[in-house]
Short mmCIF file of C-alpha atoms and ligand atoms in Angstrom, two decimals:
data_model
loop_
_atom_site.label_atom_id
_atom_site.label_comp_id
_atom_site.label_asym_id
_atom_site.label_seq_id
_atom_site.Cartn_x
_atom_site.Cartn_y
_atom_site.Cartn_z
CA LEU A 1 11.72 -11.32 11.25
CA SER A 2 8.10 -12.27 10.76
CA VAL A 3 6.61 -10.67 7.71
CA HIS A 4 2.99 -11.49 7.08
CA HIS A 5 2.89 -13.87 4.14
CA GLY A 6 0.76 -16.59 5.63
CA PRO A 7 -2.74 -17.52 4.73
CA GLU A 8 -4.29 -15.89 7.81
CA PRO A 9 -5.79 -12.61 6.67
CA ILE A 10 -5.95 -9.64 9.03
CA LEU A 11 -8.93 -7.32 8.65
CA VAL A 12 -7.88 -3.70 8.84
CA ASN A 13 -9.90 -0.52 9.17
CA PHE A 14 -8.19 2.81 8.50
CA VAL A 15 -10.17 5.48 10.32
CA ALA A 16 -9.65 9.20 9.74
CA GLY A 17 -11.04 11.59 12.32
CA SER A 18 -10.00 13.36 15.46
CA ARG A 19 -8.02 10.54 17.03
CA GLY A 20 -5.48 7.91 16.19
CA LYS A 21 -1.80 7.11 16.43
CA TRP A 22 -0.81 9.22 13.40
CA LYS A 23 -1.22 12.89 12.56
CA ILE A 24 -2.36 13.45 8.97
CA ASP A 25 0.24 15.68 7.37
CA ARG A 26 -1.37 15.97 3.91
CA ILE A 27 -3.82 14.29 1.57
CA THR A 28 -3.24 14.75 -2.16
CA SER A 29 -4.89 13.23 -5.18
CA VAL A 30 -2.50 11.65 -7.64
CA ARG A 31 -5.38 10.65 -9.93
CA GLY A 32 -9.15 10.96 -9.56
CA ASP A 33 -11.13 12.18 -6.56
CA THR A 34 -9.32 12.96 -3.34
CA LEU A 35 -10.51 12.13 0.21
CA PRO A 36 -11.74 14.66 2.78
CA SER A 37 -9.18 16.13 5.12
CA ALA A 38 -9.00 15.02 8.73
CA GLY A 39 -6.74 15.53 11.70
CA ARG A 40 -5.59 12.05 12.64
CA LEU A 41 -5.64 8.47 11.45
CA ASP A 42 -6.00 5.20 13.30
CA MET A 43 -5.41 1.66 12.12
CA ILE A 44 -7.82 -0.80 13.71
CA GLU A 45 -7.04 -4.48 13.21
CA GLY A 46 -9.56 -7.26 13.55
CA THR A 47 -13.28 -6.97 14.01
CA GLU A 48 -13.20 -4.28 16.67
CA LEU A 49 -15.79 -1.67 15.75
CA ASP A 50 -15.04 1.96 15.11
CA ASP A 51 -17.17 3.74 17.68
CA ASN A 52 -15.66 7.16 17.10
CA PRO A 53 -18.40 9.74 16.53
CA ASP A 54 -15.87 12.07 14.87
CA THR A 55 -14.97 9.73 12.00
CA GLN A 56 -14.49 11.65 8.74
CA TRP A 57 -14.02 8.57 6.57
CA SER A 58 -12.86 5.00 6.91
CA LEU A 59 -11.43 2.45 4.51
CA ARG A 60 -11.38 -1.29 5.03
CA GLY A 61 -9.07 -3.92 3.66
CA PHE A 62 -7.46 -7.22 4.49
CA THR A 63 -4.02 -8.72 4.18
CA SER A 64 -3.83 -11.79 2.00
CA ASN A 65 -1.59 -14.34 0.36
CA PRO A 66 0.69 -13.21 -2.47
CA ARG A 67 -0.84 -13.21 -5.95
CA TYR A 68 2.03 -12.35 -8.28
CA THR A 69 5.31 -13.09 -6.57
CA ASN A 70 7.26 -16.14 -7.69
CA ARG A 71 9.43 -18.34 -5.45
CA SER A 72 12.71 -16.48 -5.87
CA GLU A 73 11.05 -13.07 -5.35
CA LEU A 74 9.23 -14.30 -2.26
CA THR A 75 12.40 -15.76 -0.78
CA SER A 76 14.32 -12.51 -1.39
CA LEU A 77 11.49 -10.41 0.05
CA VAL A 78 11.21 -12.46 3.21
CA ALA A 79 14.98 -12.23 3.70
CA ARG A 80 15.12 -8.49 3.20
CA GLN A 81 11.93 -6.79 4.34
CA GLU A 82 11.36 -5.36 7.80
CA ASP A 83 8.30 -5.44 9.99
CA LEU A 84 5.91 -2.57 10.58
CA GLY A 85 6.13 -0.59 13.79
CA ARG A 86 9.84 0.07 13.94
CA PRO A 87 10.62 2.86 16.44
CA THR A 88 12.37 4.84 13.68
CA SER A 89 9.34 4.72 11.36
CA LEU A 90 8.03 8.21 12.10
CA HIS A 91 6.81 8.74 8.54
CA VAL A 92 4.01 6.76 6.96
CA ALA A 93 2.27 6.79 3.59
CA LEU A 94 -1.21 5.33 3.15
CA ILE A 95 -1.89 5.18 -0.58
CA PRO A 96 -5.31 3.86 -1.63
CA ILE A 97 -5.32 2.72 -5.26
CA ARG A 98 -7.99 1.63 -7.72
CA LYS A 99 -7.27 -0.05 -11.04
CA ARG A 100 -9.42 0.20 -14.19
CA SER A 101 -11.82 -2.52 -15.22
CA ALA A 102 -9.46 -3.23 -18.14
CA TRP A 103 -6.93 -4.52 -15.57
CA TRP A 104 -9.45 -6.73 -13.84
CA GLY A 105 -10.57 -8.15 -17.16
CA LEU A 106 -7.09 -9.51 -17.89
CA PRO A 107 -6.13 -13.07 -17.09
CA GLN A 108 -3.65 -13.66 -14.25
CA ASP A 109 -0.69 -14.45 -16.53
CA GLU A 110 -1.05 -11.20 -18.47
CA ARG A 111 -1.38 -9.18 -15.25
CA ARG A 112 1.81 -10.78 -13.94
CA ILE A 113 3.66 -9.84 -17.16
CA ILE A 114 2.58 -6.20 -16.85
CA PHE A 115 3.25 -6.09 -13.09
CA GLU A 116 6.74 -7.55 -13.12
CA GLU A 117 8.23 -8.40 -16.52
CA GLN A 118 7.20 -4.99 -17.96
CA SER A 119 6.92 -2.74 -14.91
CA HIS A 120 9.47 -4.39 -12.57
CA HIS A 121 7.33 -3.61 -9.54
CA VAL A 122 9.16 -5.99 -7.20
CA ARG A 123 12.60 -5.42 -8.75
CA ILE A 124 12.25 -1.64 -8.24
CA GLY A 125 10.70 -2.02 -4.79
CA PHE A 126 13.49 -4.34 -3.72
CA GLU A 127 16.03 -1.51 -4.06
CA TYR A 128 14.24 0.30 -1.22
CA LEU A 129 14.38 -2.56 1.27
CA PRO A 130 14.88 -2.73 4.17
CA SER A 131 14.47 1.08 4.63
CA ILE A 132 10.82 1.06 3.64
CA SER A 133 8.54 -1.44 5.36
CA ARG A 134 5.16 -2.13 3.83
CA ARG A 135 1.88 -3.96 4.01
CA LEU A 136 -0.59 -4.49 1.21
CA HIS A 137 -4.32 -4.61 1.95
CA HIS A 138 -6.91 -5.79 -0.55
CA SER A 139 -10.16 -3.85 -0.64
CA ARG A 140 -11.83 -4.62 -3.96
CA ASP A 141 -13.48 -7.82 -2.78
CA LEU A 142 -15.15 -5.88 0.05
CA GLY A 143 -16.92 -3.57 -2.39
CA GLN A 144 -14.81 -0.65 -1.19
CA PRO A 145 -14.06 2.49 -3.24
CA PHE A 146 -10.41 1.42 -3.72
CA ASP A 147 -8.94 -1.93 -4.79
CA PHE A 148 -5.85 -1.67 -2.57
CA LEU A 149 -4.81 0.17 0.56
CA THR A 150 -1.03 0.31 0.49
CA TRP A 151 0.87 1.21 3.67
CA PHE A 152 4.53 2.21 3.94
CA GLU A 153 6.66 3.16 6.96
CA TYR A 154 10.07 4.78 6.96
CA ALA A 155 12.44 6.99 8.90
CA PRO A 156 12.54 10.73 8.12
CA GLU A 157 15.99 10.34 6.54
CA ASP A 158 14.52 7.91 3.98
CA SER A 159 11.85 10.37 2.80
CA SER A 160 13.58 11.30 -0.44
CA ALA A 161 14.20 7.63 -1.27
CA PHE A 162 10.49 7.00 -0.78
CA GLU A 163 9.56 9.91 -3.10
CA GLN A 164 11.89 8.44 -5.71
CA LEU A 165 10.29 5.01 -5.33
CA VAL A 166 6.71 6.24 -5.83
CA ALA A 167 7.80 8.39 -8.78
CA ARG A 168 9.42 5.37 -10.45
CA HIS A 169 6.36 3.20 -9.92
CA ARG A 170 4.02 5.89 -11.25
CA ARG A 171 5.88 5.95 -14.57
CA THR A 172 5.35 2.23 -15.23
CA ARG A 173 2.89 0.47 -17.53
CA GLU A 174 1.24 -1.04 -14.44
CA TRP A 175 0.29 2.47 -13.29
CA SER A 176 -1.41 3.23 -16.63
CA PHE A 177 -4.12 0.95 -15.24
CA VAL A 178 -4.56 3.07 -12.10
CA ASP A 179 -7.60 5.32 -12.31
CA ARG A 180 -7.74 6.57 -8.73
CA GLU A 181 -4.86 7.14 -6.33
CA VAL A 182 -4.79 9.24 -3.19
CA ASP A 183 -1.52 9.88 -1.38
CA ILE A 184 -1.96 10.30 2.38
CA ARG A 185 1.09 11.18 4.44
CA LEU A 186 1.16 10.62 8.18
CA ILE A 187 3.49 11.45 11.03
CA ARG A 188 3.79 9.51 14.23
CA ASP A 189 3.95 12.15 16.96
C1 LIG B 1 8.86 -0.73 -0.78
C2 LIG B 1 9.01 -1.27 -1.96
C3 LIG B 1 7.95 -2.16 -2.54
C4 LIG B 1 7.99 -3.50 -2.61
C5 LIG B 1 9.13 -4.40 -2.18
C6 LIG B 1 6.74 -3.93 -3.19
C7 LIG B 1 6.40 -5.24 -3.40
C8 LIG B 1 5.17 -5.69 -3.83
C9 LIG B 1 4.83 -7.06 -4.07
C10 LIG B 1 5.75 -8.25 -3.84
C11 LIG B 1 3.56 -7.09 -4.49
C12 LIG B 1 2.77 -8.32 -4.95
C13 LIG B 1 2.10 -9.06 -3.85
C14 LIG B 1 1.47 -10.30 -4.49
O1 LIG B 1 2.23 -11.20 -4.91
O2 LIG B 1 0.23 -10.33 -4.57
C15 LIG B 1 3.08 -5.74 -4.51
C16 LIG B 1 1.82 -5.38 -4.87
C17 LIG B 1 1.37 -4.09 -4.91
N1 LIG B 1 2.09 -2.95 -4.60
FE1 LIG B 1 4.03 -2.89 -4.11
N2 LIG B 1 5.95 -2.84 -3.45
C18 LIG B 1 6.66 -1.75 -3.07
C19 LIG B 1 6.25 -0.44 -3.20
C20 LIG B 1 5.00 -0.05 -3.63
C21 LIG B 1 4.55 1.32 -3.72
C22 LIG B 1 5.41 2.55 -3.38
C23 LIG B 1 3.24 1.28 -4.11
C24 LIG B 1 2.26 2.41 -4.33
C25 LIG B 1 2.57 3.68 -4.46
C26 LIG B 1 2.87 -0.10 -4.26
C27 LIG B 1 1.64 -0.55 -4.62
C28 LIG B 1 1.29 -1.86 -4.78
C29 LIG B 1 -0.03 -2.30 -5.22
C30 LIG B 1 -1.23 -1.43 -5.53
C31 LIG B 1 0.02 -3.69 -5.29
C32 LIG B 1 -1.10 -4.63 -5.72
C33 LIG B 1 -1.00 -4.86 -7.21
C34 LIG B 1 -2.07 -5.79 -7.73
O3 LIG B 1 -2.37 -6.80 -7.07
O4 LIG B 1 -2.61 -5.49 -8.80
N3 LIG B 1 3.97 -0.88 -3.99
N4 LIG B 1 4.09 -4.90 -4.12
#
């Protein structure tokens, strides 16, 4: 078990176009503008350039150190969460999210209270481990159109659990700060 929590960020480029490991099943807007449709999606890690002439759109982000998790949450997460790339993870969700400026204007302690004490983001998410594996990418500091690129992998039989998880998160106070969210579903074929 080696979940990325360390201080070494990985640069990631999500490229939608005619090639890539995943077939794009659907792209739907949850809030705000959607993204153009495309056939396939690739995840390019590191500084390798995207030289695909058929790129429809691409989104960049980077993994980072935790911002909100406390010691006991971090310990539980590390013990319970699974890595990306499991052979059974045929279904993937890439969910780019942007939060309002009101969120970014809050101090860290108030954001933590909304995120966990009021919205129970980690406590809810924890119920879906280890079935769902995930990786969070930060995008805001790169001047990208979204603040976060969230990535989830799961087996087909865990699809309804995943729908329940996103529905629960979207009802929270934390999500009242989300002003753009696009839900992209992928299939590894
Ligand atoms: C699989 C269950 C999930 C778990 C265990 C989980 C856990 C976490 C944790 C621990 C963080 C905080 C990282 C830090 O300390 O900086 C986080 C952040 C985040 N998660 Fe989740 N999460 C889950 C599901 C989801 C889902 C389904 C979504 C979106 C639909 C989502 C969107 C986000 C976003 C946008 C952030 C960044 C929040 C911010 O920094 O303002 N998470 N998640």
